[in-house]
PDB file of C-alpha atoms and ligand atoms in Angstrom:
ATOM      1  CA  UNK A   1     111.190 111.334 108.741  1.00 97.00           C
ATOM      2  CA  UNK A   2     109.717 109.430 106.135  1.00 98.00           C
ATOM      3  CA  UNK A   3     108.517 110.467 102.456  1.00 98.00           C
ATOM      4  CA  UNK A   4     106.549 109.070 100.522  1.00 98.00           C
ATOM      5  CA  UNK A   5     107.379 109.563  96.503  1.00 98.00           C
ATOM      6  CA  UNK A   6     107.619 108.582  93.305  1.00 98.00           C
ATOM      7  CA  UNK A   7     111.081 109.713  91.418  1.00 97.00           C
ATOM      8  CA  UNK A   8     109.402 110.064  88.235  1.00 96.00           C
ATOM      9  CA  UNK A   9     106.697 112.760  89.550  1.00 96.00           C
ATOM     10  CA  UNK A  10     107.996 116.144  89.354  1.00 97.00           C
ATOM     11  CA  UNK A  11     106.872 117.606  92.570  1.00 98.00           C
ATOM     12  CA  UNK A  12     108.236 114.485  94.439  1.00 98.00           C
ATOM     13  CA  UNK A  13     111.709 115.692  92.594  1.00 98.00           C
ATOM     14  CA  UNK A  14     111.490 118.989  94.052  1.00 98.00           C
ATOM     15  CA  UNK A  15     111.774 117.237  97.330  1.00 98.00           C
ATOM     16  CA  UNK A  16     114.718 114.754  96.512  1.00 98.00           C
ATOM     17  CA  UNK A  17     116.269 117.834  95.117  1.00 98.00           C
ATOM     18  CA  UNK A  18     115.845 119.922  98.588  1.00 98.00           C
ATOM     19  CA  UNK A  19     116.304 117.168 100.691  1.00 98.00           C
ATOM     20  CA  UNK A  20     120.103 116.893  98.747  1.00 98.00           C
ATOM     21  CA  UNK A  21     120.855 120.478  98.749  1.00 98.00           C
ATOM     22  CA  UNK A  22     120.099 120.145 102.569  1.00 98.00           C
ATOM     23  CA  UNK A  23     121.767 116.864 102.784  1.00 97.00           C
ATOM     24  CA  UNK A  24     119.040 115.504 104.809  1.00 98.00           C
ATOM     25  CA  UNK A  25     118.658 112.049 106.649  1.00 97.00           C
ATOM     26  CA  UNK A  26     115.128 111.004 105.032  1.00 98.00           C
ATOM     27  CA  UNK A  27     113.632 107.958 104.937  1.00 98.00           C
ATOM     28  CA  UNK A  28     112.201 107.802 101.087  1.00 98.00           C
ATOM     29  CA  UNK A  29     109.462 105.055 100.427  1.00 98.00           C
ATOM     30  CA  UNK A  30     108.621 104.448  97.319  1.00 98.00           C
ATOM     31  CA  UNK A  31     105.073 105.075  96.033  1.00 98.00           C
ATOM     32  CA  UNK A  32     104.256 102.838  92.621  1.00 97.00           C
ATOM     33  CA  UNK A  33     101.205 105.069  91.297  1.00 94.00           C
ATOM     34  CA  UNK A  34     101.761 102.952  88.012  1.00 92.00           C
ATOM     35  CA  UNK A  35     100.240  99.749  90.415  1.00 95.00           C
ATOM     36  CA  UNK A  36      97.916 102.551  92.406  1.00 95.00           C
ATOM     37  CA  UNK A  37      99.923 102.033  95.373  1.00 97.00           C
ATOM     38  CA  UNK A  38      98.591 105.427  96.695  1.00 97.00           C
ATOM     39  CA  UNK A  39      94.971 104.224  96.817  1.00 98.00           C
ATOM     40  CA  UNK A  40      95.976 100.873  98.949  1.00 98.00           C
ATOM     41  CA  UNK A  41      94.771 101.017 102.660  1.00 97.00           C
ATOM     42  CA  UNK A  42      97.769 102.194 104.365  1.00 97.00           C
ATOM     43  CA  UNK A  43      98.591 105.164 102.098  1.00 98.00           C
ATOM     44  CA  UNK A  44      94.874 106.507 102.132  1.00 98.00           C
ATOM     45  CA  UNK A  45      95.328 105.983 106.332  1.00 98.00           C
ATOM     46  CA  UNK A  46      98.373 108.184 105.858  1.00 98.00           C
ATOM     47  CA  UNK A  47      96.839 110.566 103.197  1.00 98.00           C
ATOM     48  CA  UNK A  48      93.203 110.503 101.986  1.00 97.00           C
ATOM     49  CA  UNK A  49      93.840 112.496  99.004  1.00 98.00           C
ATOM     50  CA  UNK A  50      96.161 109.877  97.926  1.00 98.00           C
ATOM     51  CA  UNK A  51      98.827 112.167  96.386  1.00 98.00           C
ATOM     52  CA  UNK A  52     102.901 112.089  96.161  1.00 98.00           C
ATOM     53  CA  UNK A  53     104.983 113.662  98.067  1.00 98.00           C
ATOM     54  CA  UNK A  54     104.132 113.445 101.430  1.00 98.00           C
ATOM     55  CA  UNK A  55     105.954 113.991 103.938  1.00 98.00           C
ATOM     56  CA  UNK A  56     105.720 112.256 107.687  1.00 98.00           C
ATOM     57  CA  UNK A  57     108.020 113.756 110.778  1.00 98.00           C
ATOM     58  CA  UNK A  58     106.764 112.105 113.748  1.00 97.00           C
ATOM     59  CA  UNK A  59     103.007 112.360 114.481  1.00 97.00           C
ATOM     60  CA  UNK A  60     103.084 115.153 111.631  1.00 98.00           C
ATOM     61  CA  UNK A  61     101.886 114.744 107.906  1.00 98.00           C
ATOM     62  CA  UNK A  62     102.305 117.211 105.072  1.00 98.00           C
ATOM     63  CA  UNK A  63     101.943 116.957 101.604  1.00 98.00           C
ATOM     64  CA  UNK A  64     101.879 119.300  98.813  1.00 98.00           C
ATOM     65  CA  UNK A  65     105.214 119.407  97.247  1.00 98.00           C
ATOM     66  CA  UNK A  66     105.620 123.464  98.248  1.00 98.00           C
ATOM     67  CA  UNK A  67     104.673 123.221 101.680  1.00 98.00           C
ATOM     68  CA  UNK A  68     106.729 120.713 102.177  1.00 98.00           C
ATOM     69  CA  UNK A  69     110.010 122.190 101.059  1.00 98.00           C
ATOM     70  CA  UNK A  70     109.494 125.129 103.061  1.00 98.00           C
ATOM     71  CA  UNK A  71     108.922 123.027 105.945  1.00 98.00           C
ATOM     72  CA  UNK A  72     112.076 121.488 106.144  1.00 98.00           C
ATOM     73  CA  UNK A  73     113.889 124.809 105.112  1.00 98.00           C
ATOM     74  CA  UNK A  74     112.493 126.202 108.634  1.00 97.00           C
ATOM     75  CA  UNK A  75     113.080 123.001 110.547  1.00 98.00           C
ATOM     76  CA  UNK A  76     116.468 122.105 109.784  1.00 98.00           C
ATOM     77  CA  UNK A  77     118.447 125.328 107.536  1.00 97.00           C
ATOM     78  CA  UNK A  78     116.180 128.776 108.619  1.00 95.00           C
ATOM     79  CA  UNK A  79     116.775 132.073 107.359  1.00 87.00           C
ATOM     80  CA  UNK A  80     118.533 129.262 104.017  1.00 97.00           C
ATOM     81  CA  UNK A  81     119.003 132.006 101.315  1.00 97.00           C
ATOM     82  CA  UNK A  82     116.494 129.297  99.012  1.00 98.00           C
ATOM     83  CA  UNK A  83     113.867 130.544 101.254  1.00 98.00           C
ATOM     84  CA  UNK A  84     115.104 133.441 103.164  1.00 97.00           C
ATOM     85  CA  UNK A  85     113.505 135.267 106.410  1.00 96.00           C
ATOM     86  CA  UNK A  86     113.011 138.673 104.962  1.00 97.00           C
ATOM     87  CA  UNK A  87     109.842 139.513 104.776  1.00 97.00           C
ATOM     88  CA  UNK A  88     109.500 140.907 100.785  1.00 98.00           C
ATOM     89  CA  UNK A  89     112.103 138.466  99.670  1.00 98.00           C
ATOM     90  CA  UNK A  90     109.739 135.910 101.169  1.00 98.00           C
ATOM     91  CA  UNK A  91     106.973 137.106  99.473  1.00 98.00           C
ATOM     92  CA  UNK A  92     108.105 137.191  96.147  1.00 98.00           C
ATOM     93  CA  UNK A  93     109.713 133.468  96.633  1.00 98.00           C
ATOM     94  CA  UNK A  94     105.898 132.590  97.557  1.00 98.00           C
ATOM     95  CA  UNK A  95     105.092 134.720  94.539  1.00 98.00           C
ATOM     96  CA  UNK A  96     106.579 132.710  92.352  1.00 98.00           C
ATOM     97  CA  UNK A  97     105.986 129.461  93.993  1.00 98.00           C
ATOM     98  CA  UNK A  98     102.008 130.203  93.703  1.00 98.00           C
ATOM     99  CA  UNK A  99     102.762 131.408  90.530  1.00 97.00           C
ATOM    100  CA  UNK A 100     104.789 128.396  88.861  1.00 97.00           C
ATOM    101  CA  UNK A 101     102.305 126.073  90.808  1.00 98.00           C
ATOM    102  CA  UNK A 102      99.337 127.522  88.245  1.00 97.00           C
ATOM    103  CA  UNK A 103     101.807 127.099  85.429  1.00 97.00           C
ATOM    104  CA  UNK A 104     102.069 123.694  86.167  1.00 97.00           C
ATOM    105  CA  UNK A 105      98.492 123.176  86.682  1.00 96.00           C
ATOM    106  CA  UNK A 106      98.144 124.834  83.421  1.00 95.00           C
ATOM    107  CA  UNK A 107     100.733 122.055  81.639  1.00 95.00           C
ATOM    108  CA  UNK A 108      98.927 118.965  83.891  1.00 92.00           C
ATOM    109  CA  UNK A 109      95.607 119.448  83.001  1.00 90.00           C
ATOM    110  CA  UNK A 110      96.337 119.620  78.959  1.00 87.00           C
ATOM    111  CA  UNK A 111      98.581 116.074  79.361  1.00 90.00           C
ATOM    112  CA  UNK A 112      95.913 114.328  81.784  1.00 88.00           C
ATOM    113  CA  UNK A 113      94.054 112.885  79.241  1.00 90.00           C
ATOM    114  CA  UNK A 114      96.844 110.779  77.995  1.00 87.00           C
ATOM    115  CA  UNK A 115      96.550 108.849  81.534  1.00 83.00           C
ATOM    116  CA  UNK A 116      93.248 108.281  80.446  1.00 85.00           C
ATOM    117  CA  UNK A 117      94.003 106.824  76.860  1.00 86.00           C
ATOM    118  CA  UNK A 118      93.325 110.427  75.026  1.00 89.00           C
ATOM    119  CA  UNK A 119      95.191 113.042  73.027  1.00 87.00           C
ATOM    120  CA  UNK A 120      96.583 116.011  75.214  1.00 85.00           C
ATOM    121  CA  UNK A 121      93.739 118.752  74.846  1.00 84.00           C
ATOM    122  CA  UNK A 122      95.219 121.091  72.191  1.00 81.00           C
ATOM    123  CA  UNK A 123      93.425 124.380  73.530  1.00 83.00           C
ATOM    124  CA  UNK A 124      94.667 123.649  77.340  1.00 87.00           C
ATOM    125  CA  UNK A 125      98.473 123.763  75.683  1.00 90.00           C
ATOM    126  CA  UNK A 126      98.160 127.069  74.309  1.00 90.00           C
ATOM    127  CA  UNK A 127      97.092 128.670  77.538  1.00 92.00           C
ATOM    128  CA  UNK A 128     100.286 126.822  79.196  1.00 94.00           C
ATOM    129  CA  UNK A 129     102.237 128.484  76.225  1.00 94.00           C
ATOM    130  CA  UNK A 130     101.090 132.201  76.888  1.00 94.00           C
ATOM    131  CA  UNK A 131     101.586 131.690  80.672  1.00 95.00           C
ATOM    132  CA  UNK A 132     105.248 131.169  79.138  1.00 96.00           C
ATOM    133  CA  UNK A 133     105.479 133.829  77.333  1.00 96.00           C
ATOM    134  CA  UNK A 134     105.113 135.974  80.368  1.00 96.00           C
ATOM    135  CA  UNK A 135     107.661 133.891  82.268  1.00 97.00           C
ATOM    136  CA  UNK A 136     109.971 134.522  79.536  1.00 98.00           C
ATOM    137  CA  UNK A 137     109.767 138.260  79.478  1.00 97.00           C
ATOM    138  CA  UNK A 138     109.831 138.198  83.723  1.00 97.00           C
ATOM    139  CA  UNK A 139     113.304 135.876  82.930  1.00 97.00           C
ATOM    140  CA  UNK A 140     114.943 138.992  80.577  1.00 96.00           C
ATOM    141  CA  UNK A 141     118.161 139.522  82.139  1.00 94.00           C
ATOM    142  CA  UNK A 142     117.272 137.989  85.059  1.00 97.00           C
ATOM    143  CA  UNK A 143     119.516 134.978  86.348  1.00 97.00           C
ATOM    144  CA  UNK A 144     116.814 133.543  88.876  1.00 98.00           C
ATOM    145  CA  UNK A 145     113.093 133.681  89.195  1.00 98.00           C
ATOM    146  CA  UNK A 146     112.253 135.508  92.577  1.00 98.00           C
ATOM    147  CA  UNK A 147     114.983 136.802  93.827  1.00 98.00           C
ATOM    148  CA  UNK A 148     118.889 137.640  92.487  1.00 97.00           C
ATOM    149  CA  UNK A 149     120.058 133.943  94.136  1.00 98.00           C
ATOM    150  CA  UNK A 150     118.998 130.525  93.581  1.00 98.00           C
ATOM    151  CA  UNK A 151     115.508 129.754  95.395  1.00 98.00           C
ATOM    152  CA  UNK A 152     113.073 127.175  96.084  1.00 98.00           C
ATOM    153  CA  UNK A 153     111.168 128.630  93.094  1.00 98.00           C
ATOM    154  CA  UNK A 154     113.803 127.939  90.837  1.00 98.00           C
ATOM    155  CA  UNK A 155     114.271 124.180  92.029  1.00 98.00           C
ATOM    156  CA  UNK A 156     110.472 123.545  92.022  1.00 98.00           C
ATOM    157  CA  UNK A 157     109.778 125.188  88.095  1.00 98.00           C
ATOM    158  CA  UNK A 158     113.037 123.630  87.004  1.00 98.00           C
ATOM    159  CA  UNK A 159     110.762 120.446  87.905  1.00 97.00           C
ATOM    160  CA  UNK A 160     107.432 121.306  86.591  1.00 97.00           C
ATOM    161  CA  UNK A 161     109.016 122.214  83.493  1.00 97.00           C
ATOM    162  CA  UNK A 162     110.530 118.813  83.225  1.00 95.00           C
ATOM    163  CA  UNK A 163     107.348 117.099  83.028  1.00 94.00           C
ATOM    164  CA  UNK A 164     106.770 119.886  79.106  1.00 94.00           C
ATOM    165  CA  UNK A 165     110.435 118.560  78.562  1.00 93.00           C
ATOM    166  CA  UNK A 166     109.287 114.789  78.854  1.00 92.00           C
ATOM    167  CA  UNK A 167     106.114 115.315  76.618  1.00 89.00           C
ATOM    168  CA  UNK A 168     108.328 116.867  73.822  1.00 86.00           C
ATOM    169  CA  UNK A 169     106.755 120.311  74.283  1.00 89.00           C
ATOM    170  CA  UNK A 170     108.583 122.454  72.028  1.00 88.00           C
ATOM    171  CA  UNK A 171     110.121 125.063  74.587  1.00 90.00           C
ATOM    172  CA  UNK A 172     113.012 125.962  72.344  1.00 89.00           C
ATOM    173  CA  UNK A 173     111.228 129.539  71.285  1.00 91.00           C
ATOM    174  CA  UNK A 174     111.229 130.810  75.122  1.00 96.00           C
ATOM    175  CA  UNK A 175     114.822 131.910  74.848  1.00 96.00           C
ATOM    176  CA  UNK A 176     115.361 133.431  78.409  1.00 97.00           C
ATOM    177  CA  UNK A 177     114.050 130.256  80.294  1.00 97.00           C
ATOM    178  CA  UNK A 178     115.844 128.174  78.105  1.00 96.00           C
ATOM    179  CA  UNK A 179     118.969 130.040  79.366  1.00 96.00           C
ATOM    180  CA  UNK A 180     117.509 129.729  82.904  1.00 97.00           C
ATOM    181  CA  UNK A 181     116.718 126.272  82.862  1.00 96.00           C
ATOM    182  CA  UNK A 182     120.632 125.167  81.088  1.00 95.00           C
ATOM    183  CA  UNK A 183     122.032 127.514  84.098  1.00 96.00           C
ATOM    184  CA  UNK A 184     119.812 125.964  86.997  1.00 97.00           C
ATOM    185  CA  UNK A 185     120.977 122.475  85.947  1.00 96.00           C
ATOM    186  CA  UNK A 186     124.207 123.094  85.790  1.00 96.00           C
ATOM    187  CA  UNK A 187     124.468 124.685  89.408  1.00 97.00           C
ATOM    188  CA  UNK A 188     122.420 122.355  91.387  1.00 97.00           C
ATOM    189  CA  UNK A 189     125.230 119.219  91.539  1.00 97.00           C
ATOM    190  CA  UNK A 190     122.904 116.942  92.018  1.00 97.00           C
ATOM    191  CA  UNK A 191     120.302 117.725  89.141  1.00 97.00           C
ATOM    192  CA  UNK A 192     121.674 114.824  87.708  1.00 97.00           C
ATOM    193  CA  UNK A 193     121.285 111.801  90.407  1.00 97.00           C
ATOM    194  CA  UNK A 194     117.865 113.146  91.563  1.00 98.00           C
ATOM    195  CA  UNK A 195     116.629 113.499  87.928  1.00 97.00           C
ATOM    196  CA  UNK A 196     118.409 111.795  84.648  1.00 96.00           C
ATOM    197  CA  UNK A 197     116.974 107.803  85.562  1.00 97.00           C
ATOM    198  CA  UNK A 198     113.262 109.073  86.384  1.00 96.00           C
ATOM    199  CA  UNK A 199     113.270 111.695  83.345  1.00 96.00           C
ATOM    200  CA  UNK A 200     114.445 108.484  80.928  1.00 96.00           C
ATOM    201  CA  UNK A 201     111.470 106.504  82.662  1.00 96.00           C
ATOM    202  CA  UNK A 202     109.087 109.358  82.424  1.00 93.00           C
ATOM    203  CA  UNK A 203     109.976 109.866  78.570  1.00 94.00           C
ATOM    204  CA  UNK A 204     109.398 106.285  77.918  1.00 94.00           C
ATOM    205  CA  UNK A 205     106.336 106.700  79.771  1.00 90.00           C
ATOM    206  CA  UNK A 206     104.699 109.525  78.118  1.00 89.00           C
ATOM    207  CA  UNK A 207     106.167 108.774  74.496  1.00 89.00           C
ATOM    208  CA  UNK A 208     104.623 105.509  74.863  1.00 90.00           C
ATOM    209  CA  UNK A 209     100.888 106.541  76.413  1.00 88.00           C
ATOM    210  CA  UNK A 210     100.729 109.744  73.782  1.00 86.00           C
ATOM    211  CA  UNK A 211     101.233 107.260  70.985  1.00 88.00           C
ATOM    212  CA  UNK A 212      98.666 105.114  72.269  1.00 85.00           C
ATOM    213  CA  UNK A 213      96.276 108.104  72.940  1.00 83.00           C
ATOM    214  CA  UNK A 214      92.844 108.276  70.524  1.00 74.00           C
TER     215      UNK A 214
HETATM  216  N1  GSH B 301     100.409 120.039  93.941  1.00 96.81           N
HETATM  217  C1  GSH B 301     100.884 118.761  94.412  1.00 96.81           C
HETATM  218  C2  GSH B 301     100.712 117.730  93.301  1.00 96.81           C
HETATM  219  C3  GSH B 301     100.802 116.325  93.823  1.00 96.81           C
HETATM  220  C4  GSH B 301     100.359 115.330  92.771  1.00 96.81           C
HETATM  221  O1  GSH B 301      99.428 115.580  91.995  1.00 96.81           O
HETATM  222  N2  GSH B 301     101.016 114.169  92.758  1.00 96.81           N
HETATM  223  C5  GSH B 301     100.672 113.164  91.783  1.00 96.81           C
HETATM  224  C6  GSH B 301     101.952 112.624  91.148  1.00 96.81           C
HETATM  225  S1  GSH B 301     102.764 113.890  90.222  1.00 96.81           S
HETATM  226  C7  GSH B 301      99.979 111.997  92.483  1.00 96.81           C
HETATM  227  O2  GSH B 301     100.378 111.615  93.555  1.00 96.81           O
HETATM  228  N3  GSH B 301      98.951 111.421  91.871  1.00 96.81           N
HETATM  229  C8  GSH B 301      98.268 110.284  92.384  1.00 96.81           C
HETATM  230  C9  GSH B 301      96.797 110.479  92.594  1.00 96.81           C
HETATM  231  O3  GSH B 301      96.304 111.626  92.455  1.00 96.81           O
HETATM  232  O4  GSH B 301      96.130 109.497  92.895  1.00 96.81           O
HETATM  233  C10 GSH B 301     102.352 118.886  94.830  1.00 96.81           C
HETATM  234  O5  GSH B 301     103.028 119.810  94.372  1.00 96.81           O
HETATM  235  O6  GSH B 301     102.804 118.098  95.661  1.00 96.81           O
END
């Protein structure tokens, strides 16, 4: 199995992060989309929307970060309590999974414009910060998002969130996903060699490009 990445984009993280708590063999190629290596010939050939992760296993090609994680949960660890066969607990795993996905969106589209040489867009953050607020009431004594045990949803907001931590988005008032996000680090053993080098790289980036920004 191949996948195609790039450690500094958070859903290609969510990956790395599965593929250790699996302890997967994967074959990880790296994916510079600082040099637009995922518009060159032989990455469009292997996905025409050009994005990272993606995933090939055999004749087989998947991307979208989610999908992908779940894929290799029922391949090669089904009925793993991070994605468990029951139907409801399912459900509200994929609850939460659609749920942090429009979150994210929420955060991506108000820092885009710094790829593009602009400011973030001001309005966009605010309606990232009330989809927070909700979060953080959901996370009131709660240890986990979805379910009572560590899920996929967990290790995939744990990594959207990282992208608000790298643009110095002031998360410190959301007190119960602050608690979440300490705790989730601290369990997965391998938050720290799947994440600390990119997260440096990614700071640099975006402290760099938002200073730029007009
Ligand atoms: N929803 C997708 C997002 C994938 C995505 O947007 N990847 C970005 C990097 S974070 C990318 O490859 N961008 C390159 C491009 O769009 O050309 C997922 O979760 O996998």
């Amino acid at each position: 199995m191949d996948l195609y990445y790039m450690a500094e984009s958070p859903p290609c993280r969510t990956v790395l992060m599965l593929i250790e708590h699996l302890n997967l063999r994967v074959n990880c190629i790296n994916v510079d989309l600082s040099k637009q290596e995922q518009l060159s010939q032989s990455f469009l050939k292997i996905n025409h929307f050009h994005v990272v992760p993606t995933l090939v296993d055999g004749d087989f090609t998947l991307w979208e970060s989610r999908a992908i994680v779940k894929y290799l949960i029922d391949k090669f660890a089904p009925n793993n309590q991070l994605y468990p066969e029951n139907l409801q607990e399912r459900a509200k795993v994929d609850q939460w999974l659609y749920q942090e996905m429009g979150i994210y969106c929420l955060l991506s589209s108000f820092i885009s414009p710094v790829f593009v040489g602009k400011k973030p867009d001001k309005s966009g953050e605010q309606r990232f910060l009330d989809s927070l607020d909700s979060v953080n009431l959901h996370m009131e004594n709660r240890k986990y998002l979805a379910l009572d045990h560590l899920t996929i949803a967990d290790i995939s907001f744990v990594c959207s969130l990282s992208l608000a931590e790298a643009c110095s988005v002031d998360l410190e008032k959301y007190h119960n996903i602050n608690l979440w996000m300490k705790r989730i680090k601290s369990e997965l053993t391998y938050y720290e060699k799947v994440n600390s080098e990119p997260m440096i790289n990614l700071i640099t980036f975006m402290k760099d490009a938002i200073a730029r920004a007009q």
